[in-house]
Amino acid sequence: SRKSAYHFIKRGSVAGMKILITGTTGWLGAELAKHLLTVIESWDATEHEKHEIVGLARRATSIPGIRSFEGDITCKQDMDRLKNEESPFDIIVHLAGAAGWCSLEQGIEVNFAGTRNIIDATRSSTKKQKYIIASSVAVTGTCSPHYPPKKLPIGVDDGFVGSKWAYGFSKAKVEDLVKFMSTSDPETDYILLRIGGVVTDPPAPLIHMETAIGEEVTIEPAKCNAEGPNLETEVILPEFPLLAIALSDMMRCFELAIRATYAKGVRVITAVGPTVYSHDPVVEVMKSFYGPDKAKEIDMEYHKLPGNEFKPIYETESANRELGFVARVDLRKECGLSKE
């Protein structure tokens, strides 16, 4: 049980850890590696037990202080080499994967099978381990006007409801895979981190970096769709700004996940900002994109309460309860959308 679990990292004095981060040539992976380098010495490992961070990616990781391991998570030979050449890792942060625009084939091969490959290649029978697996708020598939969520805020137990989005489907299957694999590895700590839309910290414009296509994408605030829902072209819900989270908050969430008390089994945690990044209240945005009939299927009583009009559309209590994480950067307020 969690009450009897030991601390992976005791505050003050800790043994040196070996941490693997996959995807360190991508935006989040590189940012996390650099962030850990700035904070890890404060974790106070003894002089002879320094922490070690290994960055795994298809290309060399060129971050001073990070040891590079070149490998493809879809390649059996590379994963065999990882298994045979590396001593066991204490923490595995798995961020490598196909991006949101991926095809179904890419989602299954890279996100689903790649996750299995990483777990198989790094599992140890000699030490307790923690896996932090990058999932996504896309797992519920609610961005299509045909598939509204059943209730807001969306909970961590809510799964895939539909849509044609291959990325969301693949991430939902990744969560199922990890839960299945944990049944044969019940002593390991698995954290499925449903990551929101990560953007640069204010001031605006807020930028999301799509490393795979080498483009910086400016994220505009959500607002009501003046033309109403279009079920033929499937104009999607402005999910990204509704689920936006500042980069500094996301890095702190990862750090807290790494440092969190060990708890065997699978935990699902959502990381989004403290408010939606939107001009208009959540209820009005939902009505304008799903239409009056579909919107009636959504329980939005929470967001109708005074003071909750711009609260997150995903629950955030799990992050606070399990990791002690509460997002600090209010993008809506910092970018001048709030009248407060």
Tab-separated table of N, CA and C in Angstrom, residues 151-267:
chain	number	residue	atom	x	y	z
A	151	LYS	N	-19.169	14.805	-18.732
A	151	LYS	CA	-19.230	15.682	-17.571
A	151	LYS	C	-17.960	16.514	-17.480
A	152	LEU	N	-18.088	17.735	-16.998
A	152	LEU	CA	-16.949	18.600	-16.707
A	152	LEU	C	-16.906	18.880	-15.206
A	153	PRO	N	-15.694	18.958	-14.631
A	153	PRO	CA	-14.421	18.654	-15.270
A	153	PRO	C	-14.263	17.157	-15.555
A	154	ILE	N	-13.493	16.842	-16.603
A	154	ILE	CA	-13.241	15.469	-16.996
A	154	ILE	C	-12.305	14.823	-15.976
A	155	GLY	N	-12.648	13.634	-15.501
A	155	GLY	CA	-11.873	12.979	-14.458
A	155	GLY	C	-10.772	12.084	-14.989
A	156	VAL	N	-9.860	11.688	-14.120
A	156	VAL	CA	-8.743	10.831	-14.529
A	156	VAL	C	-9.205	9.406	-14.825
A	157	ASP	N	-10.403	9.046	-14.398
A	157	ASP	CA	-10.934	7.723	-14.713
A	157	ASP	C	-11.712	7.710	-16.020
A	158	ASP	N	-11.900	8.881	-16.609
A	158	ASP	CA	-12.625	8.961	-17.873
A	158	ASP	C	-11.705	8.569	-19.018
A	159	GLY	N	-12.185	7.669	-19.877
A	159	GLY	CA	-11.375	7.184	-20.984
A	159	GLY	C	-11.863	7.684	-22.327
A	160	PHE	N	-11.460	6.991	-23.361
A	160	PHE	CA	-11.722	7.400	-24.733
A	160	PHE	C	-13.215	7.274	-25.049
A	161	VAL	N	-13.813	8.360	-25.552
A	161	VAL	CA	-15.245	8.347	-25.867
A	161	VAL	C	-15.516	8.292	-27.362
A	162	GLY	N	-14.487	8.517	-28.170
A	162	GLY	CA	-14.698	8.472	-29.616
A	162	GLY	C	-13.746	9.405	-30.339
A	163	SER	N	-14.166	9.913	-31.457
A	163	SER	CA	-13.465	10.820	-32.370
A	163	SER	C	-12.554	10.049	-33.318
A	164	LYS	N	-12.144	10.736	-34.374
A	164	LYS	CA	-11.292	10.129	-35.399
A	164	LYS	C	-9.822	10.489	-35.203
A	165	TRP	N	-9.482	11.019	-34.057
A	165	TRP	CA	-8.128	11.507	-33.807
A	165	TRP	C	-7.229	10.349	-33.413
A	166	ALA	N	-6.332	9.962	-34.318
A	166	ALA	CA	-5.470	8.802	-34.086
A	166	ALA	C	-4.554	9.005	-32.891
A	167	TYR	N	-4.068	10.224	-32.705
A	167	TYR	CA	-3.164	10.498	-31.586
A	167	TYR	C	-3.856	10.228	-30.254
A	168	GLY	N	-5.077	10.764	-30.102
A	168	GLY	CA	-5.809	10.544	-28.862
A	168	GLY	C	-6.067	9.076	-28.613
A	169	PHE	N	-6.443	8.360	-29.671
A	169	PHE	CA	-6.679	6.924	-29.553
A	169	PHE	C	-5.415	6.197	-29.127
A	170	SER	N	-4.273	6.559	-29.735
A	170	SER	CA	-3.017	5.875	-29.403
A	170	SER	C	-2.611	6.122	-27.962
A	171	LYS	N	-2.825	7.323	-27.460
A	171	LYS	CA	-2.489	7.610	-26.064
A	171	LYS	C	-3.423	6.873	-25.106
A	172	ALA	N	-4.687	6.723	-25.496
A	172	ALA	CA	-5.613	5.932	-24.674
A	172	ALA	C	-5.138	4.486	-24.592
A	173	LYS	N	-4.649	3.969	-25.710
A	173	LYS	CA	-4.150	2.590	-25.718
A	173	LYS	C	-2.842	2.464	-24.930
A	174	VAL	N	-2.027	3.523	-24.915
A	174	VAL	CA	-0.817	3.516	-24.088
A	174	VAL	C	-1.193	3.363	-22.621
A	175	GLU	N	-2.218	4.088	-22.188
A	175	GLU	CA	-2.650	3.967	-20.790
A	175	GLU	C	-3.130	2.544	-20.496
A	176	ASP	N	-3.890	1.962	-21.411
A	176	ASP	CA	-4.345	0.584	-21.227
A	176	ASP	C	-3.160	-0.377	-21.165
A	177	LEU	N	-2.177	-0.146	-22.015
A	177	LEU	CA	-0.988	-0.999	-22.059
A	177	LEU	C	-0.236	-0.966	-20.736
A	178	VAL	N	0.003	0.234	-20.216
A	178	VAL	CA	0.747	0.357	-18.956
A	178	VAL	C	-0.005	-0.329	-17.825
A	179	LYS	N	-1.308	-0.155	-17.781
A	179	LYS	CA	-2.103	-0.814	-16.731
A	179	LYS	C	-2.014	-2.333	-16.865
A	180	PHE	N	-2.017	-2.811	-18.106
A	180	PHE	CA	-1.890	-4.257	-18.322
A	180	PHE	C	-0.504	-4.748	-17.922
A	181	MET	N	0.544	-4.038	-18.339
A	181	MET	CA	1.905	-4.475	-18.026
A	181	MET	C	2.186	-4.415	-16.539
A	182	SER	N	1.513	-3.531	-15.831
A	182	SER	CA	1.747	-3.425	-14.397
A	182	SER	C	1.262	-4.658	-13.645
A	183	THR	N	0.342	-5.420	-14.241
A	183	THR	CA	-0.163	-6.614	-13.563
A	183	THR	C	0.924	-7.676	-13.401
A	184	SER	N	1.906	-7.658	-14.299
A	184	SER	CA	3.022	-8.599	-14.177
A	184	SER	C	4.223	-7.960	-13.491
A	185	ASP	N	4.072	-6.712	-13.077
A	185	ASP	CA	5.154	-5.983	-12.427
A	185	ASP	C	4.560	-5.117	-11.318
A	186	PRO	N	3.879	-5.731	-10.346
A	186	PRO	CA	3.054	-4.984	-9.395
A	186	PRO	C	3.829	-4.123	-8.408
A	187	GLU	N	5.146	-4.318	-8.291
A	187	GLU	CA	5.921	-3.540	-7.325
A	187	GLU	C	6.418	-2.215	-7.889
A	188	THR	N	6.273	-2.023	-9.194
A	188	THR	CA	6.791	-0.814	-9.834
A	188	THR	C	5.786	0.324	-9.750
A	189	ASP	N	6.306	1.540	-9.665
A	189	ASP	CA	5.504	2.754	-9.615
A	189	ASP	C	5.360	3.301	-11.039
A	190	TYR	N	4.128	3.359	-11.525
A	190	TYR	CA	3.844	3.921	-12.844
A	190	TYR	C	2.993	5.170	-12.684
A	191	ILE	N	3.450	6.271	-13.248
A	191	ILE	CA	2.671	7.504	-13.267
A	191	ILE	C	2.347	7.833	-14.716
A	192	LEU	N	1.059	7.802	-15.047
A	192	LEU	CA	0.595	8.207	-16.364
A	192	LEU	C	0.229	9.678	-16.271
A	193	LEU	N	1.033	10.514	-16.912
A	193	LEU	CA	0.870	11.954	-16.782
A	193	LEU	C	0.152	12.502	-18.013
A	194	ARG	N	-1.117	12.843	-17.838
A	194	ARG	CA	-1.905	13.426	-18.927
A	194	ARG	C	-1.531	14.893	-19.080
A	195	ILE	N	-0.680	15.157	-20.055
A	195	ILE	CA	-0.105	16.488	-20.236
A	195	ILE	C	-1.075	17.363	-21.038
A	196	GLY	N	-1.258	18.601	-20.575
A	196	GLY	CA	-2.080	19.562	-21.298
A	196	GLY	C	-1.316	20.199	-22.443
A	197	GLY	N	-1.832	21.288	-22.943
A	197	GLY	CA	-1.196	22.008	-24.053
A	197	GLY	C	-0.084	22.905	-23.524
A	198	VAL	N	1.161	22.469	-23.639
A	198	VAL	CA	2.281	23.200	-23.056
A	198	VAL	C	2.651	24.394	-23.933
A	199	VAL	N	2.753	25.552	-23.293
A	199	VAL	CA	3.100	26.797	-23.997
A	199	VAL	C	4.188	27.521	-23.223
A	200	THR	N	4.862	28.426	-23.902
A	200	THR	CA	5.851	29.261	-23.239
A	200	THR	C	5.171	30.130	-22.188
A	201	ASP	N	5.928	30.524	-21.184
A	201	ASP	CA	5.379	31.376	-20.142
A	201	ASP	C	5.042	32.765	-20.692
A	202	PRO	N	4.086	33.464	-20.066
A	202	PRO	CA	3.761	34.830	-20.486
A	202	PRO	C	4.988	35.719	-20.388
A	203	PRO	N	4.992	36.855	-21.120
A	203	PRO	CA	3.829	37.449	-21.798
A	203	PRO	C	3.520	36.809	-23.130
A	204	ALA	N	2.325	37.147	-23.653
A	204	ALA	CA	1.912	36.687	-24.967
A	204	ALA	C	2.816	37.326	-26.029
A	205	PRO	N	2.933	36.720	-27.223
A	205	PRO	CA	2.188	35.532	-27.649
A	205	PRO	C	2.730	34.254	-27.015
A	206	LEU	N	1.814	33.339	-26.715
A	206	LEU	CA	2.192	32.054	-26.155
A	206	LEU	C	2.545	31.110	-27.297
A	207	ILE	N	3.642	30.414	-27.157
A	207	ILE	CA	4.169	29.577	-28.240
A	207	ILE	C	4.226	28.123	-27.797
A	208	HIS	N	3.804	27.240	-28.701
A	208	HIS	CA	4.015	25.808	-28.525
A	208	HIS	C	4.962	25.355	-29.614
A	209	MET	N	6.004	24.628	-29.221
A	209	MET	CA	7.010	24.183	-30.181
A	209	MET	C	6.698	22.781	-30.656
A	210	GLU	N	6.444	22.643	-31.967
A	210	GLU	CA	6.250	21.322	-32.583
A	210	GLU	C	7.591	20.876	-33.148
A	211	THR	N	8.375	20.213	-32.301
A	211	THR	CA	9.739	19.851	-32.685
A	211	THR	C	9.783	18.959	-33.911
A	212	ALA	N	8.843	18.039	-34.010
A	212	ALA	CA	8.890	17.056	-35.094
A	212	ALA	C	8.774	17.703	-36.469
A	213	ILE	N	8.079	18.841	-36.538
A	213	ILE	CA	7.951	19.527	-37.827
A	213	ILE	C	8.720	20.839	-37.830
A	214	GLY	N	9.440	21.105	-36.745
A	214	GLY	CA	10.302	22.278	-36.686
A	214	GLY	C	9.577	23.596	-36.744
A	215	GLU	N	8.395	23.672	-36.164
A	215	GLU	CA	7.611	24.905	-36.233
A	215	GLU	C	7.206	25.384	-34.848
A	216	GLU	N	7.221	26.712	-34.691
A	216	GLU	CA	6.661	27.334	-33.510
A	216	GLU	C	5.222	27.720	-33.818
A	217	VAL	N	4.302	27.274	-32.984
A	217	VAL	CA	2.883	27.520	-33.202
A	217	VAL	C	2.391	28.512	-32.153
A	218	THR	N	1.822	29.627	-32.616
A	218	THR	CA	1.249	30.604	-31.696
A	218	THR	C	-0.126	30.128	-31.248
A	219	ILE	N	-0.355	30.107	-29.950
A	219	ILE	CA	-1.611	29.630	-29.384
A	219	ILE	C	-2.469	30.834	-29.002
A	220	GLU	N	-3.595	30.974	-29.667
A	220	GLU	CA	-4.526	32.056	-29.383
A	220	GLU	C	-5.540	31.610	-28.334
A	221	PRO	N	-6.095	32.556	-27.578
A	221	PRO	CA	-7.111	32.176	-26.591
A	221	PRO	C	-8.339	31.561	-27.259
A	222	ALA	N	-8.983	30.646	-26.555
A	222	ALA	CA	-10.232	30.076	-27.062
A	222	ALA	C	-11.327	31.139	-27.023
A	223	LYS	N	-12.296	30.974	-27.883
A	223	LYS	CA	-13.473	31.843	-27.865
A	223	LYS	C	-14.619	31.107	-28.527
A	224	CYS	N	-15.814	31.609	-28.349
A	224	CYS	CA	-16.983	30.959	-28.928
A	224	CYS	C	-16.887	30.943	-30.450
A	225	ASN	N	-17.372	29.866	-31.023
A	225	ASN	CA	-17.410	29.723	-32.473
A	225	ASN	C	-18.659	30.429	-32.985
A	226	ALA	N	-18.468	31.585	-33.597
A	226	ALA	CA	-19.609	32.407	-34.017
A	226	ALA	C	-20.499	31.701	-35.030
A	227	GLU	N	-19.916	30.789	-35.816
A	227	GLU	CA	-20.685	30.099	-36.850
A	227	GLU	C	-21.377	28.846	-36.324
A	228	GLY	N	-21.108	28.485	-35.091
A	228	GLY	CA	-21.718	27.286	-34.531
A	228	GLY	C	-21.018	26.030	-35.007
A	229	PRO	N	-21.463	24.879	-34.536
A	229	PRO	CA	-20.805	23.610	-34.891
A	229	PRO	C	-20.977	23.275	-36.362
A	230	ASN	N	-19.969	22.627	-36.921
A	230	ASN	CA	-20.033	22.163	-38.301
A	230	ASN	C	-19.717	20.669	-38.290
A	231	LEU	N	-20.760	19.861	-38.335
A	231	LEU	CA	-20.581	18.424	-38.201
A	231	LEU	C	-20.026	17.784	-39.462
A	232	GLU	N	-20.090	18.492	-40.583
A	232	GLU	CA	-19.561	17.928	-41.833
A	232	GLU	C	-18.051	18.086	-41.922
A	233	THR	N	-17.550	19.257	-41.605
A	233	THR	CA	-16.105	19.479	-41.669
A	233	THR	C	-15.426	19.195	-40.335
A	234	GLU	N	-16.236	18.959	-39.308
A	234	GLU	CA	-15.731	18.653	-37.972
A	234	GLU	C	-14.737	19.702	-37.480
A	235	VAL	N	-15.169	20.971	-37.488
A	235	VAL	CA	-14.383	22.006	-36.850
A	235	VAL	C	-14.242	21.621	-35.376
A	236	ILE	N	-13.005	21.482	-34.942
A	236	ILE	CA	-12.792	20.890	-33.619
A	236	ILE	C	-12.844	21.936	-32.512
A	237	LEU	N	-13.121	21.449	-31.329
A	237	LEU	CA	-13.107	22.272	-30.144
A	237	LEU	C	-11.710	22.866	-29.968
A	238	PRO	N	-11.609	24.135	-29.538
A	238	PRO	CA	-10.270	24.728	-29.314
A	238	PRO	C	-9.654	24.155	-28.053
A	239	GLU	N	-9.359	22.856	-28.119
A	239	GLU	CA	-8.945	22.113	-26.937
A	239	GLU	C	-7.609	22.594	-26.383
A	240	PHE	N	-6.690	22.953	-27.254
A	240	PHE	CA	-5.349	23.310	-26.802
A	240	PHE	C	-5.374	24.483	-25.820
A	241	PRO	N	-5.962	25.638	-26.161
A	241	PRO	CA	-5.975	26.726	-25.173
A	241	PRO	C	-6.816	26.421	-23.941
A	242	LEU	N	-7.857	25.609	-24.091
A	242	LEU	CA	-8.661	25.251	-22.923
A	242	LEU	C	-7.877	24.384	-21.944
A	243	LEU	N	-6.819	23.744	-22.430
A	243	LEU	CA	-6.030	22.838	-21.595
A	243	LEU	C	-4.583	23.297	-21.458
A	244	ALA	N	-4.334	24.570	-21.756
A	244	ALA	CA	-2.963	25.084	-21.781
A	244	ALA	C	-2.344	25.108	-20.388
A	245	ILE	N	-1.044	24.879	-20.368
A	245	ILE	CA	-0.253	24.947	-19.138
A	245	ILE	C	1.096	25.558	-19.477
A	246	ALA	N	1.570	26.445	-18.612
A	246	ALA	CA	2.851	27.111	-18.837
A	246	ALA	C	4.006	26.128	-18.716
A	247	LEU	N	5.031	26.336	-19.517
A	247	LEU	CA	6.197	25.450	-19.526
A	247	LEU	C	6.826	25.331	-18.141
A	248	SER	N	6.936	26.436	-17.419
A	248	SER	CA	7.556	26.383	-16.089
A	248	SER	C	6.740	25.504	-15.141
A	249	ASP	N	5.408	25.554	-15.242
A	249	ASP	CA	4.568	24.684	-14.418
A	249	ASP	C	4.750	23.224	-14.809
A	250	MET	N	4.859	22.955	-16.122
A	250	MET	CA	5.016	21.577	-16.569
A	250	MET	C	6.334	20.991	-16.085
A	251	MET	N	7.390	21.790	-16.124
A	251	MET	CA	8.685	21.303	-15.638
A	251	MET	C	8.627	21.006	-14.142
A	252	ARG	N	7.954	21.861	-13.393
A	252	ARG	CA	7.825	21.641	-11.953
A	252	ARG	C	6.998	20.393	-11.668
A	253	CYS	N	5.990	20.137	-12.496
A	253	CYS	CA	5.185	18.928	-12.340
A	253	CYS	C	6.030	17.676	-12.559
A	254	PHE	N	6.850	17.678	-13.598
A	254	PHE	CA	7.741	16.543	-13.840
A	254	PHE	C	8.701	16.349	-12.663
A	255	GLU	N	9.262	17.455	-12.179
A	255	GLU	CA	10.197	17.359	-11.064
A	255	GLU	C	9.525	16.747	-9.838
A	256	LEU	N	8.317	17.193	-9.538
A	256	LEU	CA	7.593	16.656	-8.394
A	256	LEU	C	7.242	15.187	-8.600
A	257	ALA	N	6.947	14.798	-9.839
A	257	ALA	CA	6.668	13.387	-10.121
A	257	ALA	C	7.906	12.535	-9.876
A	258	ILE	N	9.060	13.041	-10.273
A	258	ILE	CA	10.305	12.320	-10.044
A	258	ILE	C	10.581	12.189	-8.548
A	259	ARG	N	10.288	13.224	-7.802
A	259	ARG	CA	10.612	13.255	-6.379
A	259	ARG	C	9.513	12.673	-5.489
A	260	ALA	N	8.377	12.351	-6.086
A	260	ALA	CA	7.228	11.902	-5.296
A	260	ALA	C	7.514	10.601	-4.564
A	261	THR	N	6.817	10.428	-3.458
A	261	THR	CA	6.902	9.192	-2.695
A	261	THR	C	6.546	7.997	-3.580
A	262	TYR	N	7.343	6.956	-3.482
A	262	TYR	CA	7.094	5.728	-4.234
A	262	TYR	C	5.737	5.140	-3.855
A	263	ALA	N	4.969	4.729	-4.857
A	263	ALA	CA	3.674	4.073	-4.624
A	263	ALA	C	3.470	3.043	-5.725
A	264	LYS	N	3.554	1.773	-5.377
A	264	LYS	CA	3.436	0.733	-6.390
A	264	LYS	C	2.058	0.771	-7.035
A	265	GLY	N	2.024	0.393	-8.316
A	265	GLY	CA	0.779	0.429	-9.057
A	265	GLY	C	0.771	1.561	-10.070
A	266	VAL	N	-0.412	1.890	-10.569
A	266	VAL	CA	-0.565	2.896	-11.624
A	266	VAL	C	-1.357	4.082	-11.098
A	267	ARG	N	-0.792	5.285	-11.299
A	267	ARG	CA	-1.486	6.517	-10.960
A	267	ARG	C	-1.698	7.322	-12.239
